[in-house]
Tab-separated table of C-alpha atoms and ligand atoms in Angstrom:
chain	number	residue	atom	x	y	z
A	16	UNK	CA	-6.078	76.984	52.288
A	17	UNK	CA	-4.266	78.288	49.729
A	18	UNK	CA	-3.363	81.513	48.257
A	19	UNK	CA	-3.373	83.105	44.860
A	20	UNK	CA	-1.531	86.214	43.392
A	21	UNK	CA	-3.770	89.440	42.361
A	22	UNK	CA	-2.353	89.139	38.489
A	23	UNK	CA	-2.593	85.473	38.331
A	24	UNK	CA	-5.615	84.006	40.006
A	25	UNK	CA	-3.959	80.247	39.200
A	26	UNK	CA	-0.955	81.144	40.706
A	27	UNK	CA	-0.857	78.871	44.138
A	28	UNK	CA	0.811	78.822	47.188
A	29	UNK	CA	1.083	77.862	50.680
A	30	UNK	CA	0.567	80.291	54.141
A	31	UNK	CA	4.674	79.515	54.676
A	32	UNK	CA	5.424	80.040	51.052
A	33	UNK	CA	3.379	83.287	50.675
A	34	UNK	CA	4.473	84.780	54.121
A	35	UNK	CA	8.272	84.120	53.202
A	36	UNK	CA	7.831	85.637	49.689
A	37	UNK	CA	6.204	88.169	50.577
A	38	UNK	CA	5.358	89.167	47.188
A	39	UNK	CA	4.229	87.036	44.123
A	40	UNK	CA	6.671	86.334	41.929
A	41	UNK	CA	4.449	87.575	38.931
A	42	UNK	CA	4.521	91.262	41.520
A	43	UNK	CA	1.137	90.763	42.529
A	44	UNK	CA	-0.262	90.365	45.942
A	45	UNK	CA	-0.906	87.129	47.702
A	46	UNK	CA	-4.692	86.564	48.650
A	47	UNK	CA	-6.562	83.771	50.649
A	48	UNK	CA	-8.154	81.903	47.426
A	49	UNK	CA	-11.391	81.705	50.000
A	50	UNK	CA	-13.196	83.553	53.071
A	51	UNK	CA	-15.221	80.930	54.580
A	52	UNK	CA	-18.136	82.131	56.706
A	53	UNK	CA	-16.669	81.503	60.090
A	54	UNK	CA	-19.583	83.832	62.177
A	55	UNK	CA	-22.338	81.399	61.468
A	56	UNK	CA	-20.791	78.839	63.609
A	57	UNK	CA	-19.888	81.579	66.267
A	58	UNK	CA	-23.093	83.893	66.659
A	59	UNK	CA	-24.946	83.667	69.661
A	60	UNK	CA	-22.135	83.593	72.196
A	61	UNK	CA	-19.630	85.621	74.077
A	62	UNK	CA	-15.955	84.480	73.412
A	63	UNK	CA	-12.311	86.472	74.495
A	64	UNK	CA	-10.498	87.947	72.159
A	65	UNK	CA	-7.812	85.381	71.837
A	66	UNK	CA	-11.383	82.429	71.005
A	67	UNK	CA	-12.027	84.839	68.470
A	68	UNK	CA	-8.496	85.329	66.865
A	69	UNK	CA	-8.170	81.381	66.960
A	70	UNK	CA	-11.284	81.036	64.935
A	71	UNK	CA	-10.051	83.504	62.527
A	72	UNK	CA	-6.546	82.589	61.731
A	73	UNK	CA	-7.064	79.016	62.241
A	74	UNK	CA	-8.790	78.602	58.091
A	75	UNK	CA	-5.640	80.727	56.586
A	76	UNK	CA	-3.104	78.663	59.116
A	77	UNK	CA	-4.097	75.205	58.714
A	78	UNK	CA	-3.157	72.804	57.790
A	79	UNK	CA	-0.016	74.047	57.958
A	80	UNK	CA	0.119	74.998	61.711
A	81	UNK	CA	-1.807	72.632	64.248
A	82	UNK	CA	-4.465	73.071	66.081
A	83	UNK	CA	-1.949	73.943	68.825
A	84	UNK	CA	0.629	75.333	66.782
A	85	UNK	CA	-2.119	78.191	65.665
A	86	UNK	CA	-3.041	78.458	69.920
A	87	UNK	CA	0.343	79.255	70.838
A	88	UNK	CA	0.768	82.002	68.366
A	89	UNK	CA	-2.191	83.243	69.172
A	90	UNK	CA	-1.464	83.543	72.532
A	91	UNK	CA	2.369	84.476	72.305
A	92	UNK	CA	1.136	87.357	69.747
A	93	UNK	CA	-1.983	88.748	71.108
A	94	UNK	CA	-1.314	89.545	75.067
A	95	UNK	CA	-2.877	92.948	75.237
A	96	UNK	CA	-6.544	93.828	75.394
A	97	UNK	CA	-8.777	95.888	72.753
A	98	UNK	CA	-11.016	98.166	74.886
A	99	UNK	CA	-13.680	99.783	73.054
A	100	UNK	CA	-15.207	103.560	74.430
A	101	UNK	CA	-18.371	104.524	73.991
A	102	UNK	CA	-17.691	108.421	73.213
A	103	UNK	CA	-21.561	108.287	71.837
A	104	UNK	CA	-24.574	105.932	71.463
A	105	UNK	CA	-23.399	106.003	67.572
A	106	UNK	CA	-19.126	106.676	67.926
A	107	UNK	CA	-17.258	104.276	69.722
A	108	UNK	CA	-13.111	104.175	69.851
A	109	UNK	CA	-11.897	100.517	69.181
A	110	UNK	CA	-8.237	101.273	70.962
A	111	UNK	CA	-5.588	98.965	69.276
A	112	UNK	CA	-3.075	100.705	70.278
A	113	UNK	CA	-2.040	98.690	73.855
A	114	UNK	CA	0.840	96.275	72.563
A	115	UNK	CA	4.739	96.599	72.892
A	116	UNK	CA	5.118	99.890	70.683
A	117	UNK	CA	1.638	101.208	71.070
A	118	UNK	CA	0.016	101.259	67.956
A	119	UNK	CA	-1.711	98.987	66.029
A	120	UNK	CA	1.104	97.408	63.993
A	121	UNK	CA	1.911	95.646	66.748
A	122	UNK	CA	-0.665	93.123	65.974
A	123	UNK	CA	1.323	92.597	62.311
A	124	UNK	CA	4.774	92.575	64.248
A	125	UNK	CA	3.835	90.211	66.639
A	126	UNK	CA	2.354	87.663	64.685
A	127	UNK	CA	4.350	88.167	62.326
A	128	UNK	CA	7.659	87.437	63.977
A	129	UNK	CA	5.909	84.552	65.703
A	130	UNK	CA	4.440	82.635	62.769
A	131	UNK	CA	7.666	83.466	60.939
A	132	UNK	CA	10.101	81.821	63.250
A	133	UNK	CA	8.072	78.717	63.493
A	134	UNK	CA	7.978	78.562	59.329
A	135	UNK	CA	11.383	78.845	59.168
A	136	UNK	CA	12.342	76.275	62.132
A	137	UNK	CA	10.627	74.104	60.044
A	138	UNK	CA	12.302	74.200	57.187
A	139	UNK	CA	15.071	74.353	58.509
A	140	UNK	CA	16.145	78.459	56.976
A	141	UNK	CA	16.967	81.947	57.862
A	142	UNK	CA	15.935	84.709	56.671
A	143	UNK	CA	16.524	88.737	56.869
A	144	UNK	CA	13.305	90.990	56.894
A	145	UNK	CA	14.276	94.376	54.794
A	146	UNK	CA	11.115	97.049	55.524
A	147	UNK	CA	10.923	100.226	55.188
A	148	UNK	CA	9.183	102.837	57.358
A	149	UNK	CA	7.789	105.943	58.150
A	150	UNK	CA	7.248	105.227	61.506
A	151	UNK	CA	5.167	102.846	63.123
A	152	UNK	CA	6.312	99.623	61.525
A	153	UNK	CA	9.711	99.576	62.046
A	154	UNK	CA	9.218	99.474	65.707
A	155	UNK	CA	6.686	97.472	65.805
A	156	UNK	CA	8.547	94.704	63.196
A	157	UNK	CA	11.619	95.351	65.927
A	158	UNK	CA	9.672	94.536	69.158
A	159	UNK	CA	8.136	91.516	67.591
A	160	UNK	CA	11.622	90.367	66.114
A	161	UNK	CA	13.952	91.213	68.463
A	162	UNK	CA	16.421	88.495	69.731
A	163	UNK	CA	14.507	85.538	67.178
A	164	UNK	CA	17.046	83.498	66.622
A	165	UNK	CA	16.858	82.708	62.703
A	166	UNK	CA	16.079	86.276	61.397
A	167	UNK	CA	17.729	89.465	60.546
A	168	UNK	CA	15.735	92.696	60.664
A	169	UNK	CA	16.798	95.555	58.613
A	170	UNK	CA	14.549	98.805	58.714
A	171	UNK	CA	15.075	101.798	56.675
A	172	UNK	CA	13.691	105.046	57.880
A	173	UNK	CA	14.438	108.743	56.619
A	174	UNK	CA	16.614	110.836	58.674
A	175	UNK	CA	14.985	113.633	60.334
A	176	UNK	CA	11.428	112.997	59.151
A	177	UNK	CA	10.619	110.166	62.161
A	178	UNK	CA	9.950	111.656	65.710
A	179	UNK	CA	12.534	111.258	68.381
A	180	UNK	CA	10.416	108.784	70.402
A	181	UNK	CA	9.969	106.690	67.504
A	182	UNK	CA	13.175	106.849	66.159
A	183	UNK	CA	14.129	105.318	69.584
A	184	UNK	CA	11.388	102.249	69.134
A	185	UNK	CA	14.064	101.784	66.068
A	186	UNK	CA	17.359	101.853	66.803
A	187	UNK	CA	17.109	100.500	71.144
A	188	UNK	CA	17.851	97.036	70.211
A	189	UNK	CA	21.003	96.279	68.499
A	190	UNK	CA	21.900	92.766	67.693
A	191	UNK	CA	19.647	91.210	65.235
A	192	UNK	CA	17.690	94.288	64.701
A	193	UNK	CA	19.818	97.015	62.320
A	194	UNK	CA	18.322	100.523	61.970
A	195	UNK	CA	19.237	102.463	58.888
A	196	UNK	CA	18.513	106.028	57.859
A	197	UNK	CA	19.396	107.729	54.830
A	198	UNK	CA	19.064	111.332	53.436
A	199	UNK	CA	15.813	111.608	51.776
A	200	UNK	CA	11.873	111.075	51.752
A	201	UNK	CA	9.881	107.678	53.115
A	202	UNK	CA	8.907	107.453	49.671
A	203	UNK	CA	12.777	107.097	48.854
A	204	UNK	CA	13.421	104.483	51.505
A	205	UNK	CA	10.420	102.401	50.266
A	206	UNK	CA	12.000	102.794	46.122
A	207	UNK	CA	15.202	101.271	47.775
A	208	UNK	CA	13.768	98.564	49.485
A	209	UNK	CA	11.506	97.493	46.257
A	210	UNK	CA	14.787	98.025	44.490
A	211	UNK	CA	16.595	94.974	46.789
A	212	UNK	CA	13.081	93.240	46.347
A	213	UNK	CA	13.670	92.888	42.432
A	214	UNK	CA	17.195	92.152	42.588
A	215	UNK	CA	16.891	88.041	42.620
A	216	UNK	CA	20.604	87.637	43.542
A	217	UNK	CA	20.215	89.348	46.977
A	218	UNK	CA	17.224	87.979	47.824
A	219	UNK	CA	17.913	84.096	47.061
A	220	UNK	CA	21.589	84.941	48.945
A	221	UNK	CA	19.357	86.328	52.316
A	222	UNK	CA	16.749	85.196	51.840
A	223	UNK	CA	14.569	88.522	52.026
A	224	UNK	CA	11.191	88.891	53.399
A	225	UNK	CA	8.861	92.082	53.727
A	226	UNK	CA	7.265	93.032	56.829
A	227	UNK	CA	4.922	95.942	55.212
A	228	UNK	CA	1.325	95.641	54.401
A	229	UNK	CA	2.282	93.931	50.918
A	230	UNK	CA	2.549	90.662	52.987
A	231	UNK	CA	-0.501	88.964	53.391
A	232	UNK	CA	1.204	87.914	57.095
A	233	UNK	CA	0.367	91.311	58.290
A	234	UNK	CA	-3.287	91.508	57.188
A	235	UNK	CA	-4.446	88.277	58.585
A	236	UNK	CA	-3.981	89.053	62.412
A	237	UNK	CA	-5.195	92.938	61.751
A	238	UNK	CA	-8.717	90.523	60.811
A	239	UNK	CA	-8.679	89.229	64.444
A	240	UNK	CA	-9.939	93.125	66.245
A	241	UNK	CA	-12.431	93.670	63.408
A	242	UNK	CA	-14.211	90.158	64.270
A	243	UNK	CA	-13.936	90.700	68.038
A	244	UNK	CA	-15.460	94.402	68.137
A	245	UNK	CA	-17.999	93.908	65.588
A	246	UNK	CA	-19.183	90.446	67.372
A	247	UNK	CA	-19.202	92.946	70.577
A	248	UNK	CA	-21.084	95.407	69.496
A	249	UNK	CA	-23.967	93.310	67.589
A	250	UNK	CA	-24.293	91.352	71.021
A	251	UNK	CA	-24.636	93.965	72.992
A	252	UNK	CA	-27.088	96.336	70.725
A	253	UNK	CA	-28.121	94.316	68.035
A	254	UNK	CA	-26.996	96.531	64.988
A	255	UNK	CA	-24.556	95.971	62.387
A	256	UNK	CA	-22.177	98.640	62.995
A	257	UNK	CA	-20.064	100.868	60.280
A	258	UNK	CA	-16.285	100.536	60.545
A	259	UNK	CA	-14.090	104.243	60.142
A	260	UNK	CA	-10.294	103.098	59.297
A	261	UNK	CA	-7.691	106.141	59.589
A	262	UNK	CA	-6.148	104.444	56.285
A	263	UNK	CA	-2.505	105.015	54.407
A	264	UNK	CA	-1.596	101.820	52.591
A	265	UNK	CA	-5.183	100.277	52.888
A	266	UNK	CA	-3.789	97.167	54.754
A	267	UNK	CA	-6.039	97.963	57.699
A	268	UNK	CA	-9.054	98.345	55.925
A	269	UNK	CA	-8.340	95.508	53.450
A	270	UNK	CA	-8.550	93.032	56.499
A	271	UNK	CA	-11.922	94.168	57.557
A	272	UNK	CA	-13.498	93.410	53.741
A	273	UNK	CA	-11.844	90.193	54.680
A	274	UNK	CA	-14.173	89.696	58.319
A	275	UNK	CA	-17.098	91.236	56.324
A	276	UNK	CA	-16.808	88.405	54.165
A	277	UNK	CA	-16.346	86.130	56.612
A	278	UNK	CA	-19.656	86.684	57.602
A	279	UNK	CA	-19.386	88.919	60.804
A	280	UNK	CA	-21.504	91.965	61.347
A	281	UNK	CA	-19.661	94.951	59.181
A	282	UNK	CA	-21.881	97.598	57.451
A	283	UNK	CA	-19.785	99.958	55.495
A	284	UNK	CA	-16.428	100.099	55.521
A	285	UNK	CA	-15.351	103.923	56.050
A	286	UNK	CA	-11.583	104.358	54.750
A	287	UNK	CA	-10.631	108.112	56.221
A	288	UNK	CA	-7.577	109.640	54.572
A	289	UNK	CA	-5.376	112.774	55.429
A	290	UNK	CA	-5.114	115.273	52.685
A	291	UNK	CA	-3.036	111.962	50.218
A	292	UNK	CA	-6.637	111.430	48.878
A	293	UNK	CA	-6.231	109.357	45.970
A	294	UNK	CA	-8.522	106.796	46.886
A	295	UNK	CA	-11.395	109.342	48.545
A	296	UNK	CA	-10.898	110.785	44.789
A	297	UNK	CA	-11.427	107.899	42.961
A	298	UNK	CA	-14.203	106.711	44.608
A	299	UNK	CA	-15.649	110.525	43.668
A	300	UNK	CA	-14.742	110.463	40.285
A	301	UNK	CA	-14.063	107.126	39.024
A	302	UNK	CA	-10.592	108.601	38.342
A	303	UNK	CA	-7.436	106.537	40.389
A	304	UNK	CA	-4.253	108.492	40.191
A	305	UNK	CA	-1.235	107.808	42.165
A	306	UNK	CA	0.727	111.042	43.360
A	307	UNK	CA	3.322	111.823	45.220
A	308	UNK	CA	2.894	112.067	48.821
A	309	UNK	CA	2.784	115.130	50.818
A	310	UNK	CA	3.719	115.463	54.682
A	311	UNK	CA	0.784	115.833	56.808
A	312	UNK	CA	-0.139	115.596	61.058
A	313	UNK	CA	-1.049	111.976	60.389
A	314	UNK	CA	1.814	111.072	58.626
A	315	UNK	CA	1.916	106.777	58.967
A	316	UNK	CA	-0.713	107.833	56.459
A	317	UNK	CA	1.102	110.107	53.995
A	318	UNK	CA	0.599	107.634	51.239
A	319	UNK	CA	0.553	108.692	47.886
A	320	UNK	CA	0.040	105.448	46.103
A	321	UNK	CA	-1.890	103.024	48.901
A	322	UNK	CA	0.004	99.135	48.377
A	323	UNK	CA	-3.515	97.531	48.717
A	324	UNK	CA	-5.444	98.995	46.264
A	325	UNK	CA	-4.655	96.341	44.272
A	326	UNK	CA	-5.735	93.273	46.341
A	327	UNK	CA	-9.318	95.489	46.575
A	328	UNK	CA	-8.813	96.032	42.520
A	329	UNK	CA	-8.526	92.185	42.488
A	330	UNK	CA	-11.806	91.172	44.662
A	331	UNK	CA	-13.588	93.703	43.385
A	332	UNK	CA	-12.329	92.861	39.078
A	333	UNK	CA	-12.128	97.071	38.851
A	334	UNK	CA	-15.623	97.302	39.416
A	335	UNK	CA	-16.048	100.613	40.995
A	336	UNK	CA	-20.058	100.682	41.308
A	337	UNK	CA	-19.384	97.187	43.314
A	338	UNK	CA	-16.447	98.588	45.858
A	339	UNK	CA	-18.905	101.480	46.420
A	340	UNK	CA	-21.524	98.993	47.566
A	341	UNK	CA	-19.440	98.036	50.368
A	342	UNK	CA	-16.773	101.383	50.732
A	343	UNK	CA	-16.893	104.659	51.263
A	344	UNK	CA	-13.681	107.416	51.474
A	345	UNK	CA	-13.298	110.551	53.466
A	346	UNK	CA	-10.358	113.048	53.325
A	347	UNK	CA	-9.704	115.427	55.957
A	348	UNK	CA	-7.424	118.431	56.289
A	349	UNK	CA	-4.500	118.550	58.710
A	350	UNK	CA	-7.119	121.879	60.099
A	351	UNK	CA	-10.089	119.357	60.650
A	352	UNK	CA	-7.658	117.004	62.326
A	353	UNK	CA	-6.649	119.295	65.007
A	354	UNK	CA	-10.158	120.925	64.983
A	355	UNK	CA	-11.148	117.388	65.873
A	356	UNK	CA	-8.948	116.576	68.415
A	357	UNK	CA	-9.805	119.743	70.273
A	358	UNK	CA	-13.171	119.188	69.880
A	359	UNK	CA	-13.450	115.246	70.850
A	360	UNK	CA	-11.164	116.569	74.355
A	361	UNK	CA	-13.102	119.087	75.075
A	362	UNK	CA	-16.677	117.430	74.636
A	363	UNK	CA	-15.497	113.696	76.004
A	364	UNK	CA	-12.104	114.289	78.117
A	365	UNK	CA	-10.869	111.682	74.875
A	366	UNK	CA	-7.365	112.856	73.773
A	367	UNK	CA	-7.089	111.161	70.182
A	368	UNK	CA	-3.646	110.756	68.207
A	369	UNK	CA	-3.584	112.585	64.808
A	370	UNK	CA	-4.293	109.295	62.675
A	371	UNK	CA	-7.527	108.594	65.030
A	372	UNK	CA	-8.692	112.286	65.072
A	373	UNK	CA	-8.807	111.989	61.335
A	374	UNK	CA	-11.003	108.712	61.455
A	375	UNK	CA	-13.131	110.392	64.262
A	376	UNK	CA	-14.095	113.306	61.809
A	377	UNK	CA	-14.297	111.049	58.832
A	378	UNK	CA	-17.162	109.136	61.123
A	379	UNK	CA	-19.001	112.764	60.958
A	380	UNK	CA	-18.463	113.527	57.677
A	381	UNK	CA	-20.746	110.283	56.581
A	382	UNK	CA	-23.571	111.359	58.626
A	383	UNK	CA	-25.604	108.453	58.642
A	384	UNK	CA	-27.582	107.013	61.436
A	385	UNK	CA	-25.729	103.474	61.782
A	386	UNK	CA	-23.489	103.507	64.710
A	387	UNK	CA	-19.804	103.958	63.526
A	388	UNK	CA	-16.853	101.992	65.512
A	389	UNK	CA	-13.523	103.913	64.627
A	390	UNK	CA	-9.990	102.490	64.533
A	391	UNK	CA	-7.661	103.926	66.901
A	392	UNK	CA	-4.367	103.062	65.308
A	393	UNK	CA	-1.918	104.712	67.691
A	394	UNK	CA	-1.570	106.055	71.254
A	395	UNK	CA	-1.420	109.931	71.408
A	396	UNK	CA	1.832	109.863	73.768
A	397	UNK	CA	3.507	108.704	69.763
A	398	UNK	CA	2.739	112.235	68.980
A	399	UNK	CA	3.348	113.789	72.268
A	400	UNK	CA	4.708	116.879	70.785
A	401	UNK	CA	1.766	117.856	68.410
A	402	UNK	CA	-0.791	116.522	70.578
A	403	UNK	CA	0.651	118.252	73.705
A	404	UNK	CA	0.584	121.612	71.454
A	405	UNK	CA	-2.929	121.337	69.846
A	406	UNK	CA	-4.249	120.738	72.734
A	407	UNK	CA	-2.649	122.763	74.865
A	408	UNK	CA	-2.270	120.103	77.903
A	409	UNK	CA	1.046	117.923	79.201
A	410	UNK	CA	0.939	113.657	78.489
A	411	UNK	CA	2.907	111.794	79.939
A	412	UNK	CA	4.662	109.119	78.544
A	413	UNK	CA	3.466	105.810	79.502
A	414	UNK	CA	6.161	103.202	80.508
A	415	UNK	CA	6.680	101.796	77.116
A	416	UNK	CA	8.284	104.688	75.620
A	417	UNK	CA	9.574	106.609	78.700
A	418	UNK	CA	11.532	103.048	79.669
A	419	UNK	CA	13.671	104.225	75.982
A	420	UNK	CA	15.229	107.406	77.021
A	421	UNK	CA	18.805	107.379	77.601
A	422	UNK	CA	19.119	103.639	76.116
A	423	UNK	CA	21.962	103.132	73.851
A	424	UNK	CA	21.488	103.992	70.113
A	425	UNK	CA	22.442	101.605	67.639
A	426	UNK	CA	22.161	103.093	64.097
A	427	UNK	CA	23.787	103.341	60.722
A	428	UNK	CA	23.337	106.140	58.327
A	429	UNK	CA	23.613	105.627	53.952
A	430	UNK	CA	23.750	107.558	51.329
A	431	UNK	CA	20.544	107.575	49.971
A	432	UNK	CA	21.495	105.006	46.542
A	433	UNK	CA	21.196	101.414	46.527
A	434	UNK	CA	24.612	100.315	45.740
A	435	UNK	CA	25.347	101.384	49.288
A	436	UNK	CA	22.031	99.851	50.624
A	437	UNK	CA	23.343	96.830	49.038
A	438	UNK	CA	26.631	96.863	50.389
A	439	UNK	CA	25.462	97.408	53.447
A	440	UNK	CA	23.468	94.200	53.399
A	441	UNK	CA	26.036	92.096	52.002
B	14	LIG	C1	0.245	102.432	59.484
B	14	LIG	C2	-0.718	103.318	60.180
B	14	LIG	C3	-1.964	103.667	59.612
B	14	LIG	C4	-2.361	103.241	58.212
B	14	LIG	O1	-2.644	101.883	58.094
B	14	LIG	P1	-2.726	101.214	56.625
B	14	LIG	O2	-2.914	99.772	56.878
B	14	LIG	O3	-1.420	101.523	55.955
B	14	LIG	O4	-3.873	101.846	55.921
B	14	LIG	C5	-2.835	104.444	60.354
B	14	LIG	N1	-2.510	104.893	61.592
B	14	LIG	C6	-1.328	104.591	62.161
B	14	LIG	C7	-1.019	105.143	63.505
B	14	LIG	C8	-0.395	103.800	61.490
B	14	LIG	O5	0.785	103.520	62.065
C-alpha cells in the first residue's frame, strides 16, 4: 500500500519512506491511500491479540515487510496483554496501559522503534528521532529505542512541568537516548522541535525522524487494541459498541476511524477532552479555533491545537455534518475529573488515572443506550501524587517505575532558543 499526504492526495510514498519522513514534504500528513475491509474475512472467530494485530498491520506493512518480517514485529512490539473490565453492562475499561512505561504510547514506542530499525538496516542508514513531550511519549519513545543500534533519540521536555516519576522514564538511560529540558512551556518545546523539522540542512545531515502522533508509524499499531476489543465485545454480546477516547492530539482516536473503516464493529467514536476544547467546540458550533493550551489534571492532553485534526479534515474534505455522522466530543472540567475518579472508586473499587477519569465521564455525558468501551491511556501510579490526594488512599508503585528510583540521571538542560537546540544536536 501506499500513502498519500493530507494537502496533496497524488503525493505517494512508501510505509519506509513515510515512517522515516515523518512528515510530507508539502507539511501535510501521511495517510494509508486505502482501508481495506479486513473484519469480513475475520468475523466469526476468536483470535489473540497478537492474530489480530498481524491482520491489521500486515495491509499498511506489506509488501515491504514479509509475511514474517510483519510476525516478528508484532511479536517483539506487542508482549503485554489488553484486559478489558466490565465496570457496567454498558462501561467497560479497555486498559492499555500494561507495557514498559505504562501507558498507552507504549504501543507507538514499541513498534515504532522496531519497524524503524529494520527500515533502516535495510537501507543501510541512521537516523536520530527529535520529539518533543509533555510526558508520556518521551518515555515511551526511550523504552522502545533504547540501546537500537542505528538511532539517536533526542526528547525535549519542559523543566519543572513533567512529574518526577516521569521525568525519570526520561532521562534513566543514557547512551543513545539524550534527555533535554529547557525553560519554558510543552508548547515551546514542540515550536523548537518543528523549528529543526523545517530546517532541511539539519535534517538531511541526521537524518531526523518524529516519534509524535504526526507520524503515521505511531497510529498504525494504536489500530491493533481498537480491532481486538471491539471484535471482543461483539462476540461476546452481539452489539456494536461506542468507543470514549481521553483525546489531546487526536492520534488515538484517528486510529479507531481507521478500524471503523476497516470494517470492525465501532459505533460512535466519543473523543473526550479536558477543558483544551477546541474540537468539542467545533463540533458545537461549526467554529475550529486553535488556542493556546492551558494546564489541566490530564495534562498528556493539554492540547491547544490537536496535530490530527487535519488527517480527519482530509477524510472527511471539511465536511462537518459528515464527521458528526461518525464523532462526537465531550469536554470535562478538571472538577468533573476528580468528581469522577472519586465516584468510579467508590462505586467499583476502579482507581482511574486523570486522562481515563475524563473519558469515563465523557461516556456519561453521551447518555445513550449503546454500550461504551473507554480508553484507559495510562496507569494511575503515573499520577501517583494527584491520584493518591483525590482520592485520599496510598498506590503503590508497581515495579516498572519503583525499579527507577535512585538510578543515575542523565540530562542536559538549554536555553529555551533554537540556536542552542541546534548546537546541541550538531
Ligand atoms: C498522549 C496521551 C493521551 C492523548 O492521546 P492523543 O493521541 O494525543 O489524543 C491521552 N492519555 C494519555 C495518558 C496520554 O499519554
Amino acid at each position: 500500500m501506499h500513502f498519500y499526504s493530507t494537502r496533496n492526495t497524488s503525493y505517494q510514498c512508501t510505509i519506509d519512506e513515510a515512517l522515516l519522513q515523518g512528515i510530507a514534504p508539502d507539511g501535510g500528513l501521511f495517510l494509508p491511500a486505502e482501508f481495506p475491509n479486513t473484519y469480513g474475512s475475520l468475523r466469526g472467530a476468536e483470535y489473540t491479540f497478537q492474530q489480530i494485530a498481524e491482520n491489521i498491520l500486515t495491509p499498511y506493512l506489506s509488501p515491504f515487510f514479509s509475511t514474517d518480517e510483519i510476525a516478528s514485529i508484532v511479536e517483539q512490539s506487542f508482549c503485554f496483554d489488553v484486559p478489558v473490565m466490565p465496570l457496567t453492562n454498558n462501561l467497560h475499561i479497555a486498559e492499555l496501559f500494561h507495557g514498559p512505561t505504562l501507558a498507552f504510547k507504549d504501543f507507538g514506542g514499541q513498534f515504532m522503534a522496531n519497524v524503524l530499525t529494520r527500515i533502516l538496516a535495510k537501507r543501510k542508514q541512521k537516523a536520530t528521532i527529535l520529539v518533543a513531550t509533555s510526558g508520556d511519549t518521551g518515555g515511551a519513545v526511550a523504552q522502545g529505542f533504547y540501546e537500537k543500534e542505528n538511532v539517536n533519540v533526542i526528547i525535549l521536555y519542559p523543566k519543572g512541568k513533567v512529574s518526577e516519576l516521569q521525568e525519570l522514564q526520561l532521562t534513566t538511560f543514557g547512551k543513545n537516548i539524550r534527555a533535554i529540558c529547557t525553560d519554558g512551556t510543552f508548547d515551546d518545546c514542540q515550536r523548537l522541535v518543528k523549528q529543526a523539522f523545517a530546517d532541511k540542512e539539519l535534517c538531511d545531515k541526521f537524518s531526523l525522524s518524529s516519534a509524535n502522533s504526526i507520524n503515521i508509524g505511531r497510529l498504525l499499531p494504536q489500530m491493533t487494541y481498537y480491532a481486538y476489543v471491539s471484535h471482543q465485545f461483539f462476540m461476546q454480546s452481539g452489539k456494536v459498541p461506542d468507543v470514549v477516547v481521553p483525546s489531546g492530539n487526536f492520534g488515538n482516536i484517528t486510529a479507531a476511524l481507521f478500524v471503523k473503516k476497516m470494517g470492525f464493529p465501532i459505533g460512535k467514536l466519543i473523543a473526550a477532552t479536558n477543558s483544551n476544547d477546541v474540537v468539542p467546540a467545533y463540533f458545537k458550533t461549526g467554529q475550529y479555533i486553535p488556542a493556546p493550551s492551558k494546564q489541566t489534571l490530564s495534562n498528556a492532553m493539554d492540547v491547544g491545537a490537536p496535530s490530527n485534526m487535519e488527517r480527519l479534515f482530509a477524510l472527511y474534505n471539511h465536511d462537518l455534518q459528515h464527521l458528526k455522522m461518525d464523532f462526537e466530543g465531550v469536554a470535562i472540567t478538571d472538577e468533573e475529573t476528580k468528581h469522577t475518579m472519586r465516584n468510579i472508586y467508590a462505586k467499583h473499587h476502579y482507581i482511574a488515572d486523570p486522562h481515563t477519569a475524563v473519558a469515563i465521564c465523557g461516556a456519561g455525558v453521551v447518555n445513550t443506550d449503546t454500550p461504551k468501551i473507554v480508553m484507559s491511556t495510562a496507569h494511575p501510579a503515573k499520577f501517583k501524587n494527584d491520584v493518591e490526594q483525590i482520592l485520599q488512599i496510598e498506590l503503590p508503585l508497581p515495579p516498572q517505575l519503583s525499579n527507577l528510583l535512585g538510578k543515575p540521571v542523565f540530562k542536559e538542560e538549554l536555553p529555551n532558543n533554537y540556536n542552542s537546540l541546534k548546537a546541541a544536536i550538531c
